[in-house]
Amino acid sequence: MKISIRIQREDFDLNREVTMLAGDGESGAVASFTGHVRKEEDLSTLTLEHYPHMTEAEIARLVGEAGIRWELTGVTIVHRVGPLKPGERIVLVAIASQHRHAAFAACEFLMDYLKTHAPFWKEETRGSEHHWVEHRASDDEAAKRWQK
Amino acid sequence: MKISIRIQREDFDLNREVTMLAGDGESGAVASFTGHVRKEEDLSTLTLEHYPHMTEAEIARLVGEAGIRWELTGVTIVHRVGPLKPGERIVLVAIASQHRHAAFAACEFLMDYLKTHAPFWKEETRGSEHHWVEHRASDDEAAKRWQK
Amino acid sequence: MTLLYFAWVRQKVGKGEEQMALPAGDIAGLIAHLKSLGPNYAEAFADLSRIRVAVNQHHAGLDAKVGANDEVAFFPPVTGG
Amino acid sequence: MTLLYFAWVRQKVGKGEEQMALPAGDIAGLIAHLKSLGPNYAEAFADLSRIRVAVNQHHAGLDAKVGANDEVAFFPPVTGG
């Protein structure tokens, strides 16, 4: 299984990431997810903070768990940090497999666990006000679906 | 809901397609699927034939059904036809929504229905032999999951 | 009536499209008529479990009614995606 | 012991990282000690239902044991993805 986990300030090229995962013909299916900053009336910036090292370690643990649950040929996760504008991409989870159902399931599993386990925090800037985004109970519920 | 349905011989740029769907900040989530030609020992070319006009009409009907079942902000479907080499992309289904679960579900639904309803046929070239790919019963089973 | 053939149905029939003046009827009757036209049609339509039909670009069954101005397509189960 | 603070915990404590010489114990005891150090800590740790903990970069509970060489991080429930 090819694994690439990157925390970075820069944007990513989805086309390039998927080609790197599946361009060799080893995988018939790639399921991808991108999360974007939603435009809201007075939201000017969404700033992401993280816990360096633990972020990568925690994501690697989640990827390892996904690799046990499904037959995967590749996983690429890119999570951006720093200030982002409405419409910009926050996160990419791309999963390659020989089977599309495995790719979809692992992609959704990793998104649900990223949202509840990976140490990132979002701060919104609205006008001159800053405030931290609250964790959502619905994300905990989503992650619980996968508990065996 | 932004809808783009294209049948084309050329490859597509996934990054561009997703930016067109979600770059305006109206959607927080984009789930995408790309299907690729798998490398097999003696497979040199996979050639896709389709039923012009019906293909677009049938895909539009499926997209309409997805738009009734889930709250979506955009759907882009690109399906290639003509000769393709191992590793090349065959199909893109990209779904934008405010909610990631809706995006994932609609993406999987559309892939399952594309495989069972859209009039495309694959012919494999192996050495000097050509043969038509057989429809798989597992694809029918996958599509049946969605019947209400 | 416009008849269209795709994939191996097209190869067995030996053409992709043809016009035919036919009385109104159902798909099953149309296929029976086609099979009487020659061994190429007889072979293409030998096993109806492997044939799918569309009438005016909508999937249809063997009992669908067709008339002079309809477009009828015959093809194997689809394998796209 | 290395202590790390993130997001609003960092802002309330007023720093992101500090070293402290502390006896071995559990996280609950460590938090009780921190709250005694000043109103900034008392405010940051006022509502433990809003605090999450990692020990050596693994998620941990309030009953986790920590010693002199451990890295302990305090932060709000995560909101990435």
XYZ file of C-alpha atoms in Angstrom:
458
model
C 0.000 0.000 0.000
C 1.416 3.388 -1.064
C 0.951 5.869 1.785
C 1.468 9.625 1.615
C 0.525 11.834 4.580
C 1.322 15.527 4.376
C 0.520 18.541 6.538
C 1.209 21.688 4.549
C 0.272 25.326 4.074
C 0.142 25.097 0.257
C -2.772 23.937 -1.845
C -2.571 20.535 -3.573
C -3.244 19.369 -7.129
C -5.953 16.716 -6.959
C -5.277 15.537 -10.494
C -1.623 14.928 -9.715
C -2.403 13.158 -6.430
C -4.848 10.743 -8.085
C -2.469 10.078 -10.972
C 0.296 9.262 -8.487
C -2.056 6.839 -6.722
C -3.557 5.049 -9.715
C -1.654 6.006 -12.863
C 0.354 2.770 -12.717
C -2.736 0.644 -13.437
C -2.547 -1.289 -10.147
C -5.884 0.083 -8.907
C -9.187 0.223 -10.735
C -10.858 2.624 -8.329
C -9.988 5.864 -6.535
C -12.442 7.484 -4.117
C -11.484 11.013 -3.059
C -12.841 13.581 -0.675
C -11.999 17.261 -0.556
C -13.231 19.550 2.211
C -13.610 23.227 1.338
C -13.997 26.429 3.348
C -17.638 27.386 3.001
C -18.522 30.962 2.153
C -20.510 32.647 4.927
C -21.714 36.198 5.135
C -18.959 37.713 7.255
C -16.357 34.934 7.293
C -13.078 36.287 5.922
C -10.564 33.615 7.010
C -10.484 30.140 8.495
C -7.166 29.473 10.229
C -6.029 25.945 11.005
C -3.726 25.126 13.890
C -2.370 21.640 14.564
C -0.162 19.611 16.881
C 2.955 18.933 14.792
C 4.199 15.332 14.823
C 1.137 14.006 16.654
C -0.981 14.945 13.616
C 1.073 12.798 11.281
C 1.330 9.989 13.852
C -2.422 9.958 14.530
C -3.286 10.007 10.818
C -0.818 7.180 10.195
C -2.539 5.147 12.918
C -5.929 5.774 11.277
C -4.554 4.811 7.855
C -3.140 1.625 9.372
C -6.567 0.768 10.778
C -8.194 1.412 7.368
C -5.595 -0.845 5.732
C -6.581 -3.664 8.095
C -10.309 -3.227 7.451
C -10.193 -2.948 3.640
C -7.945 -4.125 0.815
C -6.369 -0.884 -0.320
C -3.558 -0.200 -2.785
C -2.886 3.419 -1.794
C -3.842 6.225 0.580
C -2.994 9.903 0.189
C -3.985 12.386 2.877
C -3.094 16.060 2.616
C -4.296 18.443 5.312
C -3.634 22.147 5.067
C -2.821 24.440 7.990
C -2.579 28.205 8.313
C -5.030 30.827 7.011
C -7.539 29.790 4.301
C -10.143 31.781 2.370
C -13.729 30.748 1.485
C -13.701 28.258 -1.405
C -10.167 27.029 -0.657
C -9.497 23.355 -0.030
C -8.775 22.212 3.533
C -8.234 18.488 3.202
C -7.810 15.670 0.705
C -8.380 11.993 1.426
C -7.802 9.814 -1.659
C -8.068 6.029 -1.503
C -7.028 3.595 -4.237
C -8.268 0.022 -4.333
C -9.100 -2.687 -6.808
C -12.710 -2.433 -5.612
C -14.784 0.703 -5.521
C -16.786 -0.226 -2.425
C -13.583 -0.639 -0.404
C -12.307 2.711 -1.703
C -15.539 4.522 -0.791
C -15.825 2.913 2.641
C -12.188 3.611 3.583
C -12.471 7.217 2.360
C -15.564 7.853 4.459
C -14.050 6.051 7.473
C -10.883 8.168 7.283
C -12.839 11.423 6.976
C -14.999 10.501 9.982
C -11.925 9.654 12.058
C -9.890 12.662 10.883
C -12.697 14.882 12.131
C -12.755 13.265 15.563
C -9.152 12.169 16.159
C -6.595 14.233 14.217
C -5.362 17.189 16.314
C -6.414 20.169 14.197
C -8.375 23.218 15.352
C -10.175 25.787 13.229
C -10.436 29.457 14.136
C -12.828 31.703 12.234
C -12.214 35.376 11.538
C -15.441 37.356 11.133
C -14.820 41.073 10.820
C -12.508 41.908 13.730
C -13.710 38.931 15.781
C -11.919 35.601 16.100
C -13.469 32.509 17.514
C -12.709 28.832 17.710
C -15.007 26.463 15.868
C -16.848 24.091 18.211
C -16.520 20.349 17.775
C -19.745 18.850 16.456
C -21.505 15.969 18.182
C -22.645 14.740 14.749
C -19.005 14.047 13.890
C -18.695 11.823 16.977
C -21.842 9.984 15.906
C -20.406 9.497 12.404
C -17.188 8.005 13.790
C -19.116 5.668 16.124
C -20.689 3.914 13.112
C -17.337 2.258 12.435
C -16.807 0.828 15.906
C -16.860 -2.932 15.874
C -27.520 22.321 -8.527
C -24.720 22.748 -11.101
C -24.778 19.796 -13.499
C -22.123 18.905 -16.049
C -22.361 15.638 -18.014
C -19.782 14.986 -20.714
C -18.943 12.023 -22.921
C -15.522 12.585 -24.460
C -12.447 10.875 -25.840
C -9.988 13.190 -24.024
C -8.764 12.836 -20.469
C -10.044 15.251 -17.796
C -8.322 17.346 -15.143
C -9.728 16.297 -11.778
C -8.321 19.346 -10.025
C -10.052 21.665 -12.437
C -13.363 19.771 -12.219
C -13.428 19.924 -8.422
C -12.467 23.603 -8.396
C -15.315 24.331 -10.801
C -17.699 22.478 -8.501
C -16.632 23.887 -5.139
C -14.256 26.808 -5.687
C -17.060 29.293 -5.134
C -17.427 28.308 -1.472
C -21.047 27.138 -1.812
C -20.180 23.536 -0.899
C -18.141 22.277 2.020
C -17.697 18.758 0.657
C -16.801 17.111 -2.640
C -16.740 13.318 -3.002
C -15.178 12.074 -6.232
C -14.680 8.741 -7.878
C -12.330 7.925 -10.736
C -12.314 4.551 -12.469
C -9.047 3.486 -14.088
C -8.075 0.832 -16.624
C -6.380 -1.885 -14.614
C -3.089 -3.285 -15.858
C -3.358 -6.982 -16.715
C -0.730 -9.266 -18.164
C -1.695 -9.137 -21.843
C -4.225 -6.304 -21.916
C -3.062 -3.644 -24.351
C -6.217 -1.560 -24.885
C -9.680 -1.149 -23.443
C -12.044 0.401 -25.991
C -15.305 2.014 -24.917
C -18.336 2.187 -27.193
C -21.544 3.996 -26.250
C -25.012 4.882 -27.491
C -24.772 8.607 -28.282
C -27.614 10.775 -26.947
C -29.102 7.972 -24.851
C -25.929 7.965 -22.722
C -26.321 11.623 -21.808
C -30.090 11.248 -21.346
C -29.760 8.204 -19.099
C -27.022 9.820 -16.982
C -29.143 12.970 -16.650
C -32.036 10.826 -15.395
C -29.746 9.194 -12.811
C -28.417 12.601 -11.704
C -31.998 13.823 -11.355
C -32.808 10.849 -9.117
C -29.697 11.544 -6.986
C -30.753 15.183 -6.669
C -34.117 14.060 -5.277
C -32.565 11.656 -2.770
C -29.832 13.957 -1.421
C -29.252 17.699 -1.028
C -26.547 18.343 -3.575
C -25.014 21.560 -4.846
C -23.276 20.133 -7.921
C -22.679 17.001 -9.981
C -19.989 16.508 -12.629
C -19.852 13.282 -14.605
C -17.255 12.743 -17.326
C -17.132 9.390 -19.113
C -14.502 8.665 -21.711
C -15.035 6.644 -24.885
C -12.643 5.251 -27.493
C -9.371 3.364 -26.874
C -7.735 3.616 -23.432
C -4.457 2.216 -22.084
C -3.826 0.593 -18.670
C -3.634 3.251 -15.939
C -5.765 5.740 -17.890
C -8.926 7.174 -16.361
C -12.294 5.938 -17.652
C -14.822 7.868 -15.597
C -15.222 10.703 -13.121
C -18.187 11.194 -10.809
C -17.770 14.258 -8.569
C -20.495 15.359 -6.141
C -20.595 18.626 -4.216
C -22.786 19.101 -1.179
C -22.857 20.996 2.078
C -22.709 17.624 3.849
C -20.086 14.966 3.302
C -22.390 12.007 3.915
C -24.739 13.182 1.154
C -21.769 13.664 -1.191
C -20.401 10.168 -0.508
C -23.786 8.465 -0.785
C -24.720 10.209 -4.041
C -21.293 9.460 -5.537
C -21.588 5.750 -4.732
C -25.223 5.655 -5.926
C -24.279 7.235 -9.262
C -21.348 4.871 -9.799
C -23.556 1.849 -9.057
C -26.226 3.077 -11.482
C -23.759 4.142 -14.184
C -22.412 0.588 -14.176
C -25.873 -0.937 -14.594
C -27.824 1.650 -16.607
C -25.623 3.882 -18.769
C -25.225 2.424 -22.287
C -21.452 1.878 -22.495
C -19.656 -1.298 -23.533
C -16.022 -2.236 -23.006
C -13.985 -4.273 -25.440
C -10.599 -5.639 -24.412
C -7.667 -6.103 -26.762
C -5.298 -8.859 -25.628
C -2.595 -9.597 -28.181
C -4.461 -10.002 -31.477
C -7.704 -11.007 -29.721
C -10.646 -8.732 -29.041
C -13.447 -9.600 -26.703
C -16.341 -7.825 -25.059
C -16.277 -7.489 -21.285
C -19.133 -9.367 -19.599
C -21.554 -7.521 -17.355
C -21.007 -8.473 -13.711
C -23.835 -9.714 -11.491
C -22.110 -8.004 -8.527
C -22.819 -4.654 -10.187
C -26.533 -5.497 -10.337
C -26.436 -6.413 -6.650
C -24.714 -3.104 -5.844
C -27.394 -1.125 -7.676
C -30.205 -3.051 -5.950
C -29.072 -1.707 -2.549
C -30.535 1.669 -3.500
C -33.993 0.466 -4.452
C -36.624 1.766 -2.108
C -38.590 2.375 -37.592
C -34.931 3.056 -36.820
C -33.016 0.041 -35.508
C -29.678 0.450 -33.736
C -27.223 -2.259 -32.674
C -24.301 -1.903 -30.270
C -21.222 -3.879 -29.181
C -21.332 -7.579 -30.154
C -24.953 -7.301 -31.311
C -23.710 -4.794 -33.889
C -20.860 -7.119 -34.893
C -23.119 -10.159 -35.283
C -25.810 -8.289 -37.227
C -23.062 -6.720 -39.343
C -24.266 -3.115 -39.152
C -24.895 -0.429 -36.552
C -28.072 1.116 -37.872
C -30.860 0.459 -40.340
C -34.313 1.712 -41.247
C -37.157 -0.785 -41.590
C -40.815 -0.373 -42.499
C -42.622 -2.591 -40.006
C -46.138 -2.880 -38.601
C -46.676 -1.748 -34.998
C -46.169 -4.488 -32.438
C -44.066 -5.388 -29.410
C -40.319 -5.930 -29.079
C -40.689 -9.712 -28.869
C -42.523 -9.701 -32.228
C -39.916 -7.415 -33.742
C -37.101 -9.754 -32.670
C -38.963 -12.785 -34.100
C -39.243 -10.935 -37.401
C -35.539 -9.951 -37.392
C -34.471 -13.555 -36.721
C -36.308 -14.589 -39.892
C -34.241 -12.188 -42.015
C -30.993 -14.163 -42.012
C -28.427 -16.143 -40.005
C -26.649 -12.967 -38.838
C -29.829 -11.792 -37.057
C -30.614 -15.330 -35.893
C -27.209 -15.562 -34.260
C -27.323 -12.081 -32.728
C -30.702 -12.792 -31.123
C -30.150 -16.503 -30.313
C -30.059 -15.941 -26.530
C -32.481 -13.239 -25.428
C -31.207 -13.386 -21.839
C -28.105 -11.599 -23.159
C -30.008 -8.865 -25.039
C -31.144 -5.531 -23.637
C -33.477 -3.099 -25.386
C -34.074 0.633 -25.431
C -37.048 2.343 -27.073
C -36.568 6.014 -27.849
C -33.490 6.014 -25.606
C -35.231 4.580 -22.535
C -34.541 1.072 -21.262
C -37.496 -1.176 -22.179
C -38.706 -4.770 -21.864
C -39.617 -7.387 -24.486
C -43.274 -6.465 -24.054
C -42.759 -2.773 -24.952
C -44.913 -1.564 -27.877
C -43.144 0.012 -30.848
C -44.425 1.834 -33.919
C -43.221 3.243 -37.223
C -41.520 6.351 -35.830
C -39.713 4.745 -32.922
C -35.989 4.292 -32.420
C -35.265 0.800 -31.096
C -31.807 -0.228 -29.907
C -30.470 -3.709 -29.107
C -27.326 -4.262 -27.081
C -25.660 -6.506 -24.479
C -25.917 -5.721 -20.749
C -23.923 -2.541 -20.204
C -20.317 -2.508 -18.917
C -19.414 1.150 -18.478
C -18.186 3.039 -15.429
C 7.753 17.076 31.779
C 6.923 18.935 28.588
C 3.493 20.587 28.579
C 1.867 21.720 25.331
C -1.298 23.788 24.877
C -3.289 24.260 21.673
C -6.086 26.486 20.337
C -8.034 28.324 23.074
C -6.264 26.370 25.815
C -3.025 27.922 24.562
C -4.632 31.370 24.463
C -6.042 31.114 27.982
C -2.831 29.730 29.486
C -0.895 32.388 27.580
C 1.796 30.121 26.128
C 2.090 27.122 23.837
C 4.766 25.125 25.609
C 6.568 24.911 28.912
C 8.810 22.570 30.877
C 7.899 21.678 34.451
C 9.569 19.484 37.043
C 6.713 17.489 38.551
C 6.327 14.266 40.494
C 4.839 11.287 38.639
C 1.053 11.065 38.856
C -2.051 11.026 36.736
C -3.473 13.668 34.399
C -6.230 14.646 36.856
C -3.579 15.382 39.499
C -1.492 17.329 36.999
C -4.481 19.500 36.066
C -5.279 20.156 39.743
C -1.676 21.295 40.218
C -1.779 23.551 37.124
C -5.030 25.206 38.303
C -3.246 26.210 41.526
C -0.566 28.081 39.572
C -2.659 31.089 38.555
C -5.981 32.382 37.195
C -4.896 31.782 33.577
C -4.568 28.038 34.243
C -7.698 28.053 36.423
C -9.686 29.548 33.580
C -8.214 27.266 30.890
C -9.063 24.157 32.929
C -12.342 25.408 34.463
C -14.502 22.962 32.440
C -12.798 19.605 31.980
C -15.584 18.383 29.691
C -14.099 20.744 27.090
C -10.493 19.559 27.523
C -8.821 16.697 25.671
C -5.428 15.227 26.523
C -2.603 13.485 24.686
C 0.349 11.778 26.343
C 3.366 11.267 24.117
C 1.204 12.073 21.091
C -1.504 9.498 21.839
C -5.001 10.456 22.968
C -5.331 9.751 26.700
C -7.835 10.004 29.544
C -7.730 11.872 32.866
C -6.562 8.691 34.587
C -3.464 8.287 32.373
C -0.186 8.117 34.308
C 2.541 10.613 33.429
C 6.167 10.924 34.489
C 9.129 13.291 34.222
C 10.033 12.506 30.603
C 6.550 12.585 29.138
C 5.089 15.066 26.684
C 1.569 16.038 27.776
C -0.715 18.128 25.549
C -4.000 19.836 26.440
C -6.449 21.028 23.801
C -10.142 21.421 22.934
C -12.040 18.685 21.065
C -10.573 18.613 17.555
C -12.191 20.357 14.564
C -10.081 19.428 11.546
C -11.073 17.738 8.304
